[in-house]
Amino acid sequence: MGVFGYCIFVVLSLIVNESVLCNAGVTSSFVRKVEKTIDMPLDSDVFRVPPGYNAPQQVHITQGDHEGKAVIVSWVTMDEPGSSTVVYWSEKSKLKNKANGKVTNHKFYNYTSGYIHHCTIKHLKFDTKYYYKIGIGHVARTFWFVTPPEVGPDVAYTFGLIGDLGQSFDSNKTLTHYELNPIKGQAVLFVGDISYADRYPNHDNNRWDTWGRFAERSTAYQPWIWTAGNHEIDFAPEIGETKPFKPYTHRYHVPYKASNSTSPLWYSIKRASAYIIVLSSYSAFVRLFFSNFR
Ligand SMILES: *[C@@H]1O[C@H](CO)[C@@H](O)[C@H](O)[C@H]1NC(C)=O
Ligand SMILES: *[C@@H]1O[C@H](CO)[C@@H](O)[C@H](O)[C@H]1NC(C)=O
Ligand SMILES: *[C@@H]1O[C@H](CO)[C@@H](O)[C@H](O)[C@H]1NC(C)=O
């Protein structure tokens, strides 16, 4: 958290305005405890690596265009680049399609990431369940998602709103509460502060990997709409890391070009009846800002 306020404001104010029209009521009496939260240890069940050589892990999806007919599928392979192809098919037609993505990686101080794949699948039908398969041979993994209904003023749709998640025991409780809520969220508006890897010595980027594996149980099946928070900046000149947002922008791709934006840190999408404007307040300030507020 900390100076996280501004980036979430636009999203929140839209929701506050919306609440005049749609009020889902209070859906849970859960209140998070006030005591300091403890990070889940590296050998926790939620961080388990999927079995098999080069098996895809840290799978996550997000909207891939402006209106909801495309999806960006992202995942990491640890041993070698492998394939960036996604095989996908609609529940209705079963006809298999293929899309080819790209692979990237990054370094951070003395850490080198795995192979990070991003593949956009396009021209999907609205309101349709699709299965998708990534990876090769016996380590291939299959997931599914449902595309949103066509954009329109009165289209019903349920967003979850999560921010500052991290990877503590409480993070796991938060995610579980979201999953168990009787009103099922169809997409998450994530308002920033993802892994909190920056709290570890040298911003230990292995904690970006553990976070990706922890959240996969949700992020592989429904789009999380990403906003960068201050914990995504990862600006650490003391260890030679002077390019802000390096791990975040390598790992979490967003469809900023579809809204003619020039930066992944701000963009807009339409989804069902919502017009979502994503802004990061940590973008244009660079030096002065960081030296004053870190
Ligand atoms: C990176 O450096 C830290 C200390 O500076 C050390 O504890 C860690 O083992 C190093 N990691 C690698 C992958 O070299
Ligand atoms: C995280 O929550 C899930 C239930 O949603 C549970 O199965 C798992 O054991 C929990 N893990 C930890 C480390 O708390
Ligand atoms: C982006 O620019 C193109 C070309 O000018 C235009 O057709 C399109 O409508 C713009 N997209 C948005 C979301 O404004």
mmCIF file of C-alpha atoms and ligand atoms in Angstrom:
data_model
loop_
_atom_site.group_PDB
_atom_site.id
_atom_site.type_symbol
_atom_site.label_atom_id
_atom_site.label_comp_id
_atom_site.label_asym_id
_atom_site.label_seq_id
_atom_site.Cartn_x
_atom_site.Cartn_y
_atom_site.Cartn_z
ATOM 1 C CA MET A 1 0.000 0.000 0.000
ATOM 2 C CA GLY A 2 1.587 3.265 1.063
ATOM 3 C CA VAL A 3 1.124 5.922 -1.608
ATOM 4 C CA PHE A 4 -1.160 3.678 -3.593
ATOM 5 C CA GLY A 5 -4.175 5.960 -3.519
ATOM 6 C CA TYR A 6 -4.410 7.538 -6.939
ATOM 7 C CA CYS A 7 -4.230 4.547 -9.231
ATOM 8 C CA ILE A 8 -7.316 2.961 -7.764
ATOM 9 C CA PHE A 9 -9.303 6.126 -7.669
ATOM 10 C CA VAL A 10 -10.660 6.136 -11.172
ATOM 11 C CA VAL A 11 -11.844 2.567 -10.943
ATOM 12 C CA LEU A 12 -13.392 3.143 -7.557
ATOM 13 C CA SER A 13 -15.181 6.301 -8.572
ATOM 14 C CA LEU A 14 -16.704 4.508 -11.533
ATOM 15 C CA ILE A 15 -17.949 1.806 -9.240
ATOM 16 C CA VAL A 16 -19.359 4.290 -6.775
ATOM 17 C CA ASN A 17 -21.259 5.926 -9.608
ATOM 18 C CA GLU A 18 -22.477 2.559 -10.814
ATOM 19 C CA SER A 19 -23.754 1.660 -7.383
ATOM 20 C CA VAL A 20 -26.594 4.085 -7.838
ATOM 21 C CA LEU A 21 -27.882 1.747 -10.516
ATOM 22 C CA CYS A 22 -26.815 -1.641 -9.273
ATOM 23 C CA ASN A 23 -26.494 -2.616 -5.666
ATOM 24 C CA ALA A 24 -25.473 -6.191 -4.962
ATOM 25 C CA GLY A 25 -25.757 -5.606 -1.200
ATOM 26 C CA VAL A 26 -23.320 -6.898 1.400
ATOM 27 C CA THR A 27 -22.249 -10.373 0.357
ATOM 28 C CA SER A 28 -19.937 -11.284 3.220
ATOM 29 C CA SER A 29 -19.399 -10.340 6.842
ATOM 30 C CA PHE A 30 -15.662 -11.081 6.499
ATOM 31 C CA VAL A 31 -13.334 -8.521 8.031
ATOM 32 C CA ARG A 32 -9.624 -9.084 7.729
ATOM 33 C CA LYS A 33 -7.756 -9.217 11.051
ATOM 34 C CA VAL A 34 -5.697 -6.188 12.007
ATOM 35 C CA GLU A 35 -2.523 -8.029 13.105
ATOM 36 C CA LYS A 36 0.522 -7.985 10.881
ATOM 37 C CA THR A 37 0.245 -10.455 8.066
ATOM 38 C CA ILE A 38 2.804 -13.246 7.498
ATOM 39 C CA ASP A 39 3.965 -14.315 4.050
ATOM 40 C CA MET A 40 3.319 -17.913 3.053
ATOM 41 C CA PRO A 41 6.614 -19.863 3.070
ATOM 42 C CA LEU A 42 8.155 -20.981 -0.208
ATOM 43 C CA ASP A 43 7.108 -24.612 0.325
ATOM 44 C CA SER A 44 3.396 -23.699 0.685
ATOM 45 C CA ASP A 45 0.855 -25.705 -1.284
ATOM 46 C CA VAL A 46 -0.229 -22.628 -3.251
ATOM 47 C CA PHE A 47 3.288 -22.194 -4.670
ATOM 48 C CA ARG A 48 3.629 -25.753 -5.955
ATOM 49 C CA VAL A 49 5.274 -26.053 -9.359
ATOM 50 C CA PRO A 50 3.202 -28.060 -11.850
ATOM 51 C CA PRO A 51 4.898 -31.431 -12.450
ATOM 52 C CA GLY A 52 6.903 -32.268 -15.571
ATOM 53 C CA TYR A 53 9.800 -30.824 -17.531
ATOM 54 C CA ASN A 54 9.098 -27.256 -18.677
ATOM 55 C CA ALA A 55 5.414 -27.429 -17.689
ATOM 56 C CA PRO A 56 3.638 -24.076 -18.134
ATOM 57 C CA GLN A 57 3.111 -22.238 -14.863
ATOM 58 C CA GLN A 58 1.839 -18.864 -13.617
ATOM 59 C CA VAL A 59 -0.956 -18.935 -16.185
ATOM 60 C CA HIS A 60 -3.017 -15.751 -16.377
ATOM 61 C CA ILE A 61 -5.416 -14.150 -18.812
ATOM 62 C CA THR A 62 -6.632 -10.630 -19.416
ATOM 63 C CA GLN A 63 -8.782 -8.879 -21.995
ATOM 64 C CA GLY A 64 -6.956 -8.645 -25.317
ATOM 65 C CA ASP A 65 -8.820 -5.943 -27.266
ATOM 66 C CA HIS A 66 -11.107 -2.994 -26.637
ATOM 67 C CA GLU A 67 -14.474 -4.764 -26.584
ATOM 68 C CA GLY A 68 -13.925 -8.233 -25.129
ATOM 69 C CA LYS A 69 -13.523 -10.468 -28.190
ATOM 70 C CA ALA A 70 -9.845 -11.181 -27.581
ATOM 71 C CA VAL A 71 -7.865 -12.600 -24.677
ATOM 72 C CA ILE A 72 -4.180 -12.347 -23.839
ATOM 73 C CA VAL A 73 -2.945 -15.673 -22.442
ATOM 74 C CA SER A 74 0.318 -15.476 -20.479
ATOM 75 C CA TRP A 75 2.436 -18.138 -18.793
ATOM 76 C CA VAL A 76 5.998 -18.999 -17.842
ATOM 77 C CA THR A 77 8.172 -21.986 -18.697
ATOM 78 C CA MET A 78 11.247 -22.447 -16.548
ATOM 79 C CA ASP A 79 13.565 -24.866 -18.334
ATOM 80 C CA GLU A 80 13.557 -23.708 -21.955
ATOM 81 C CA PRO A 81 11.487 -21.405 -24.175
ATOM 82 C CA GLY A 82 9.275 -24.203 -25.477
ATOM 83 C CA SER A 83 6.200 -23.227 -27.468
ATOM 84 C CA SER A 84 4.291 -19.917 -27.386
ATOM 85 C CA THR A 85 1.303 -21.419 -29.188
ATOM 86 C CA VAL A 86 -2.168 -21.553 -27.678
ATOM 87 C CA VAL A 87 -4.621 -24.153 -28.986
ATOM 88 C CA TYR A 88 -8.196 -23.117 -28.262
ATOM 89 C CA TRP A 89 -11.700 -24.218 -29.088
ATOM 90 C CA SER A 90 -15.197 -23.151 -28.265
ATOM 91 C CA GLU A 91 -17.358 -25.438 -26.188
ATOM 92 C CA LYS A 92 -19.899 -25.279 -29.003
ATOM 93 C CA SER A 93 -17.830 -26.012 -32.089
ATOM 94 C CA LYS A 94 -14.896 -28.118 -30.802
ATOM 95 C CA LEU A 95 -12.982 -27.032 -33.907
ATOM 96 C CA LYS A 96 -9.396 -26.452 -32.783
ATOM 97 C CA ASN A 97 -7.724 -23.116 -33.533
ATOM 98 C CA LYS A 98 -4.162 -22.008 -32.984
ATOM 99 C CA ALA A 99 -2.613 -18.673 -32.120
ATOM 100 C CA ASN A 100 1.086 -17.957 -31.914
ATOM 101 C CA GLY A 101 2.516 -15.734 -29.241
ATOM 102 C CA LYS A 102 5.907 -14.435 -28.271
ATOM 103 C CA VAL A 103 8.373 -15.236 -25.568
ATOM 104 C CA THR A 104 10.393 -12.786 -23.515
ATOM 105 C CA ASN A 105 12.413 -12.778 -20.333
ATOM 106 C CA HIS A 106 14.129 -10.288 -18.093
ATOM 107 C CA LYS A 107 16.860 -9.970 -15.536
ATOM 108 C CA PHE A 108 16.647 -8.163 -12.233
ATOM 109 C CA TYR A 109 19.923 -7.691 -10.334
ATOM 110 C CA ASN A 110 21.186 -11.304 -10.121
ATOM 111 C CA TYR A 111 17.840 -12.943 -10.953
ATOM 112 C CA THR A 112 16.972 -14.209 -14.424
ATOM 113 C CA SER A 113 13.336 -14.897 -15.153
ATOM 114 C CA GLY A 114 11.935 -17.980 -16.830
ATOM 115 C CA TYR A 115 10.555 -17.736 -20.368
ATOM 116 C CA ILE A 116 7.495 -15.521 -20.254
ATOM 117 C CA HIS A 117 4.953 -16.212 -22.996
ATOM 118 C CA HIS A 118 2.189 -13.883 -24.175
ATOM 119 C CA CYS A 119 -0.269 -14.908 -26.852
ATOM 120 C CA THR A 120 -3.343 -12.950 -27.939
ATOM 121 C CA ILE A 121 -6.267 -14.973 -29.239
ATOM 122 C CA LYS A 122 -8.669 -12.902 -31.314
ATOM 123 C CA HIS A 123 -12.020 -12.941 -33.076
ATOM 124 C CA LEU A 124 -13.744 -14.843 -30.303
ATOM 125 C CA LYS A 125 -17.523 -14.927 -29.991
ATOM 126 C CA PHE A 126 -19.158 -13.042 -27.154
ATOM 127 C CA ASP A 127 -20.687 -14.923 -24.247
ATOM 128 C CA THR A 128 -19.025 -18.218 -25.103
ATOM 129 C CA LYS A 129 -16.988 -20.717 -23.139
ATOM 130 C CA TYR A 130 -13.590 -21.527 -24.631
ATOM 131 C CA TYR A 131 -11.009 -24.090 -23.633
ATOM 132 C CA TYR A 132 -7.341 -23.401 -24.206
ATOM 133 C CA LYS A 133 -4.272 -25.582 -24.097
ATOM 134 C CA ILE A 134 -0.650 -24.496 -23.609
ATOM 135 C CA GLY A 135 2.601 -26.450 -23.389
ATOM 136 C CA ILE A 136 3.809 -29.467 -25.303
ATOM 137 C CA GLY A 137 3.128 -33.209 -25.032
ATOM 138 C CA HIS A 138 2.413 -34.735 -21.671
ATOM 139 C CA VAL A 139 3.039 -31.484 -19.779
ATOM 140 C CA ALA A 140 0.400 -29.579 -21.771
ATOM 141 C CA ARG A 141 -2.218 -27.970 -19.541
ATOM 142 C CA THR A 142 -5.813 -27.069 -20.401
ATOM 143 C CA PHE A 143 -7.858 -24.238 -18.881
ATOM 144 C CA TRP A 144 -11.031 -22.407 -19.848
ATOM 145 C CA PHE A 145 -12.656 -18.961 -19.773
ATOM 146 C CA VAL A 146 -15.951 -17.390 -20.745
ATOM 147 C CA THR A 147 -16.000 -14.332 -23.007
ATOM 148 C CA PRO A 148 -18.171 -11.403 -21.868
ATOM 149 C CA PRO A 149 -21.492 -10.552 -23.481
ATOM 150 C CA GLU A 150 -21.483 -7.942 -26.231
ATOM 151 C CA VAL A 151 -20.934 -4.387 -24.961
ATOM 152 C CA GLY A 152 -24.171 -2.563 -24.196
ATOM 153 C CA PRO A 153 -25.674 -0.193 -21.645
ATOM 154 C CA ASP A 154 -27.764 -2.690 -19.653
ATOM 155 C CA VAL A 155 -25.714 -5.849 -19.917
ATOM 156 C CA ALA A 156 -25.414 -7.642 -16.573
ATOM 157 C CA TYR A 157 -21.886 -8.493 -15.519
ATOM 158 C CA THR A 158 -20.152 -9.001 -12.169
ATOM 159 C CA PHE A 159 -16.680 -7.677 -11.466
ATOM 160 C CA GLY A 160 -14.590 -8.562 -8.463
ATOM 161 C CA LEU A 161 -12.445 -5.800 -7.031
ATOM 162 C CA ILE A 162 -9.133 -6.809 -5.499
ATOM 163 C CA GLY A 163 -5.998 -4.833 -4.704
ATOM 164 C CA ASP A 164 -2.859 -5.055 -2.558
ATOM 165 C CA LEU A 165 -3.019 -8.820 -2.681
ATOM 166 C CA GLY A 166 0.537 -9.953 -1.927
ATOM 167 C CA GLN A 167 1.262 -13.528 -0.886
ATOM 168 C CA SER A 168 0.576 -13.780 2.813
ATOM 169 C CA PHE A 169 -1.776 -16.198 4.543
ATOM 170 C CA ASP A 170 -4.298 -13.359 4.438
ATOM 171 C CA SER A 171 -3.834 -13.018 0.668
ATOM 172 C CA ASN A 172 -4.883 -16.632 0.375
ATOM 173 C CA LYS A 173 -7.931 -15.941 2.543
ATOM 174 C CA THR A 174 -8.861 -12.960 0.412
ATOM 175 C CA LEU A 175 -8.677 -15.001 -2.778
ATOM 176 C CA THR A 176 -10.639 -17.838 -1.199
ATOM 177 C CA HIS A 177 -13.368 -15.424 -0.104
ATOM 178 C CA TYR A 178 -13.594 -14.112 -3.636
ATOM 179 C CA GLU A 179 -13.881 -17.648 -5.015
ATOM 180 C CA LEU A 180 -16.466 -18.775 -2.477
ATOM 181 C CA ASN A 181 -18.684 -15.719 -2.778
ATOM 182 C CA PRO A 182 -22.153 -16.877 -3.825
ATOM 183 C CA ILE A 183 -22.296 -14.022 -6.340
ATOM 184 C CA LYS A 184 -19.628 -15.238 -8.726
ATOM 185 C CA GLY A 185 -17.283 -12.595 -10.082
ATOM 186 C CA GLN A 186 -16.694 -12.949 -13.828
ATOM 187 C CA ALA A 187 -13.573 -10.763 -14.082
ATOM 188 C CA VAL A 188 -11.348 -9.028 -11.560
ATOM 189 C CA LEU A 189 -10.491 -5.350 -11.566
ATOM 190 C CA PHE A 190 -7.089 -5.496 -9.944
ATOM 191 C CA VAL A 191 -6.249 -2.071 -8.599
ATOM 192 C CA GLY A 192 -2.505 -2.513 -8.129
ATOM 193 C CA ASP A 193 0.121 -3.994 -5.781
ATOM 194 C CA ILE A 194 0.482 -7.555 -6.968
ATOM 195 C CA SER A 195 3.310 -9.645 -5.516
ATOM 196 C CA TYR A 196 5.098 -7.316 -3.075
ATOM 197 C CA ALA A 197 8.379 -8.894 -4.253
ATOM 198 C CA ASP A 198 9.899 -5.452 -3.700
ATOM 199 C CA ARG A 199 9.740 -6.030 0.054
ATOM 200 C CA TYR A 200 12.330 -8.811 -0.201
ATOM 201 C CA PRO A 201 16.117 -8.332 -0.328
ATOM 202 C CA ASN A 202 17.070 -7.146 -3.853
ATOM 203 C CA HIS A 203 13.347 -7.260 -4.745
ATOM 204 C CA ASP A 204 13.720 -11.047 -4.919
ATOM 205 C CA ASN A 205 11.932 -11.709 -8.192
ATOM 206 C CA ASN A 206 11.365 -15.345 -7.264
ATOM 207 C CA ARG A 207 8.447 -13.839 -5.358
ATOM 208 C CA TRP A 208 6.943 -12.703 -8.670
ATOM 209 C CA ASP A 209 7.044 -16.360 -9.717
ATOM 210 C CA THR A 210 5.493 -17.642 -6.501
ATOM 211 C CA TRP A 211 2.735 -15.045 -6.781
ATOM 212 C CA GLY A 212 1.988 -16.125 -10.330
ATOM 213 C CA ARG A 213 1.591 -19.723 -9.202
ATOM 214 C CA PHE A 214 -0.509 -18.742 -6.183
ATOM 215 C CA ALA A 215 -3.007 -16.679 -8.198
ATOM 216 C CA GLU A 216 -3.217 -19.071 -11.145
ATOM 217 C CA ARG A 217 -6.229 -20.876 -9.723
ATOM 218 C CA SER A 218 -8.219 -17.714 -10.522
ATOM 219 C CA THR A 219 -6.147 -15.808 -13.101
ATOM 220 C CA ALA A 220 -6.080 -18.752 -15.543
ATOM 221 C CA TYR A 221 -9.878 -18.918 -15.667
ATOM 222 C CA GLN A 222 -11.064 -15.327 -15.657
ATOM 223 C CA PRO A 223 -9.465 -12.110 -16.820
ATOM 224 C CA TRP A 224 -7.814 -9.934 -14.251
ATOM 225 C CA ILE A 225 -7.700 -6.344 -15.494
ATOM 226 C CA TRP A 226 -4.337 -5.030 -14.333
ATOM 227 C CA THR A 227 -3.382 -1.650 -12.923
ATOM 228 C CA ALA A 228 0.141 -0.907 -11.721
ATOM 229 C CA GLY A 229 0.559 0.168 -8.103
ATOM 230 C CA ASN A 230 3.631 1.460 -6.305
ATOM 231 C CA HIS A 231 4.790 -2.105 -5.549
ATOM 232 C CA GLU A 232 5.120 -2.656 -9.298
ATOM 233 C CA ILE A 233 7.669 0.169 -9.747
ATOM 234 C CA ASP A 234 10.710 -1.912 -8.738
ATOM 235 C CA PHE A 235 13.016 1.081 -9.064
ATOM 236 C CA ALA A 236 16.239 0.129 -7.256
ATOM 237 C CA PRO A 237 19.247 2.196 -8.395
ATOM 238 C CA GLU A 238 21.294 0.848 -5.461
ATOM 239 C CA ILE A 239 21.430 -2.511 -7.266
ATOM 240 C CA GLY A 240 21.520 -1.030 -10.761
ATOM 241 C CA GLU A 241 17.792 -1.379 -11.519
ATOM 242 C CA THR A 242 16.749 1.993 -12.900
ATOM 243 C CA LYS A 243 14.004 1.070 -15.348
ATOM 244 C CA PRO A 244 10.677 1.385 -13.510
ATOM 245 C CA PHE A 245 8.052 -1.352 -13.879
ATOM 246 C CA LYS A 246 10.459 -3.852 -15.435
ATOM 247 C CA PRO A 247 9.129 -7.117 -13.930
ATOM 248 C CA TYR A 248 5.505 -5.924 -14.136
ATOM 249 C CA THR A 249 5.600 -4.939 -17.807
ATOM 250 C CA HIS A 250 7.365 -8.153 -18.796
ATOM 251 C CA ARG A 251 4.972 -10.408 -16.939
ATOM 252 C CA TYR A 252 1.598 -8.691 -17.196
ATOM 253 C CA HIS A 253 0.660 -7.600 -20.685
ATOM 254 C CA VAL A 254 -2.405 -5.414 -21.181
ATOM 255 C CA PRO A 255 -4.240 -4.381 -24.380
ATOM 256 C CA TYR A 256 -3.137 -0.733 -24.250
ATOM 257 C CA LYS A 257 -2.694 -0.407 -28.012
ATOM 258 C CA ALA A 258 -6.371 -1.256 -28.566
ATOM 259 C CA SER A 259 -7.293 2.046 -26.906
ATOM 260 C CA ASN A 260 -4.540 3.858 -28.801
ATOM 261 C CA SER A 261 -2.595 4.349 -25.616
ATOM 262 C CA THR A 262 1.167 4.778 -25.809
ATOM 263 C CA SER A 263 1.881 2.994 -22.532
ATOM 264 C CA PRO A 264 0.770 -0.173 -20.769
ATOM 265 C CA LEU A 265 0.446 1.919 -17.617
ATOM 266 C CA TRP A 266 -2.741 3.575 -18.876
ATOM 267 C CA TYR A 267 -5.425 2.249 -21.165
ATOM 268 C CA SER A 268 -9.125 1.625 -21.408
ATOM 269 C CA ILE A 269 -11.388 -1.291 -22.233
ATOM 270 C CA LYS A 270 -15.086 -1.898 -22.558
ATOM 271 C CA ARG A 271 -16.509 -5.021 -21.017
ATOM 272 C CA ALA A 272 -20.243 -5.757 -21.009
ATOM 273 C CA SER A 273 -21.808 -2.571 -19.541
ATOM 274 C CA ALA A 274 -18.591 -1.121 -18.077
ATOM 275 C CA TYR A 275 -16.148 1.318 -19.600
ATOM 276 C CA ILE A 276 -13.000 0.807 -17.577
ATOM 277 C CA ILE A 277 -10.265 3.420 -17.494
ATOM 278 C CA VAL A 278 -6.980 2.243 -16.029
ATOM 279 C CA LEU A 279 -4.501 4.866 -14.856
ATOM 280 C CA SER A 280 -1.287 4.462 -12.958
ATOM 281 C CA SER A 281 -0.271 7.546 -11.063
ATOM 282 C CA TYR A 282 3.311 6.335 -10.841
ATOM 283 C CA SER A 283 4.157 6.728 -14.501
ATOM 284 C CA ALA A 284 5.344 10.119 -15.639
ATOM 285 C CA PHE A 285 7.149 11.469 -12.607
ATOM 286 C CA VAL A 286 10.367 9.469 -12.823
ATOM 287 C CA ARG A 287 13.356 10.674 -10.745
ATOM 288 C CA LEU A 288 12.033 13.431 -8.615
ATOM 289 C CA PHE A 289 8.996 11.471 -7.653
ATOM 290 C CA PHE A 290 10.907 8.344 -6.691
ATOM 291 C CA SER A 291 13.560 10.117 -4.688
ATOM 292 C CA ASN A 292 10.926 11.941 -2.667
ATOM 293 C CA PHE A 293 8.456 9.194 -2.037
ATOM 294 C CA ARG A 294 10.202 5.856 -1.912
HETATM 295 C C1 LIG B 1 21.777 -12.928 -5.433
HETATM 296 O O1 LIG B 1 22.454 -12.191 -4.455
HETATM 297 C C2 LIG B 1 22.084 -12.474 -3.121
HETATM 298 C C3 LIG B 1 22.851 -11.599 -2.149
HETATM 299 O O2 LIG B 1 23.423 -10.473 -2.742
HETATM 300 C C4 LIG B 1 22.339 -13.941 -2.807
HETATM 301 O O3 LIG B 1 21.858 -14.229 -1.489
HETATM 302 C C5 LIG B 1 21.616 -14.814 -3.803
HETATM 303 O O4 LIG B 1 21.924 -16.178 -3.592
HETATM 304 C C6 LIG B 1 22.000 -14.421 -5.227
HETATM 305 N N1 LIG B 1 21.204 -15.175 -6.158
HETATM 306 C C7 LIG B 1 21.710 -15.705 -7.275
HETATM 307 C C8 LIG B 1 20.728 -16.386 -8.163
HETATM 308 O O5 LIG B 1 22.868 -15.601 -7.561
HETATM 309 C C1 LIG B 2 -4.871 -21.501 0.632
HETATM 310 O O1 LIG B 2 -6.276 -21.645 0.535
HETATM 311 C C2 LIG B 2 -6.722 -22.876 0.005
HETATM 312 C C3 LIG B 2 -8.229 -22.876 0.027
HETATM 313 O O2 LIG B 2 -8.768 -21.956 -0.788
HETATM 314 C C4 LIG B 2 -6.205 -24.026 0.832
HETATM 315 O O3 LIG B 2 -6.548 -25.239 0.186
HETATM 316 C C5 LIG B 2 -4.714 -23.939 0.980
HETATM 317 O O4 LIG B 2 -4.280 -24.960 1.853
HETATM 318 C C6 LIG B 2 -4.319 -22.590 1.546
HETATM 319 N N1 LIG B 2 -2.874 -22.511 1.628
HETATM 320 C C7 LIG B 2 -2.220 -21.800 2.566
HETATM 321 C C8 LIG B 2 -0.738 -21.859 2.543
HETATM 322 O O5 LIG B 2 -2.798 -21.110 3.398
HETATM 323 C C1 LIG B 3 -7.796 4.056 -32.260
HETATM 324 O O1 LIG B 3 -7.421 4.708 -33.452
HETATM 325 C C2 LIG B 3 -8.024 4.164 -34.611
HETATM 326 C C3 LIG B 3 -7.414 4.863 -35.831
HETATM 327 O O2 LIG B 3 -7.474 6.251 -35.668
HETATM 328 C C4 LIG B 3 -9.543 4.319 -34.522
HETATM 329 O O3 LIG B 3 -10.168 3.725 -35.648
HETATM 330 C C5 LIG B 3 -10.052 3.630 -33.270
HETATM 331 O O4 LIG B 3 -11.431 3.861 -33.088
HETATM 332 C C6 LIG B 3 -9.303 4.154 -32.037
HETATM 333 N N1 LIG B 3 -9.708 3.353 -30.882
HETATM 334 C C7 LIG B 3 -10.250 3.874 -29.782
HETATM 335 C C8 LIG B 3 -10.615 2.941 -28.712
HETATM 336 O O5 LIG B 3 -10.428 5.070 -29.636
#
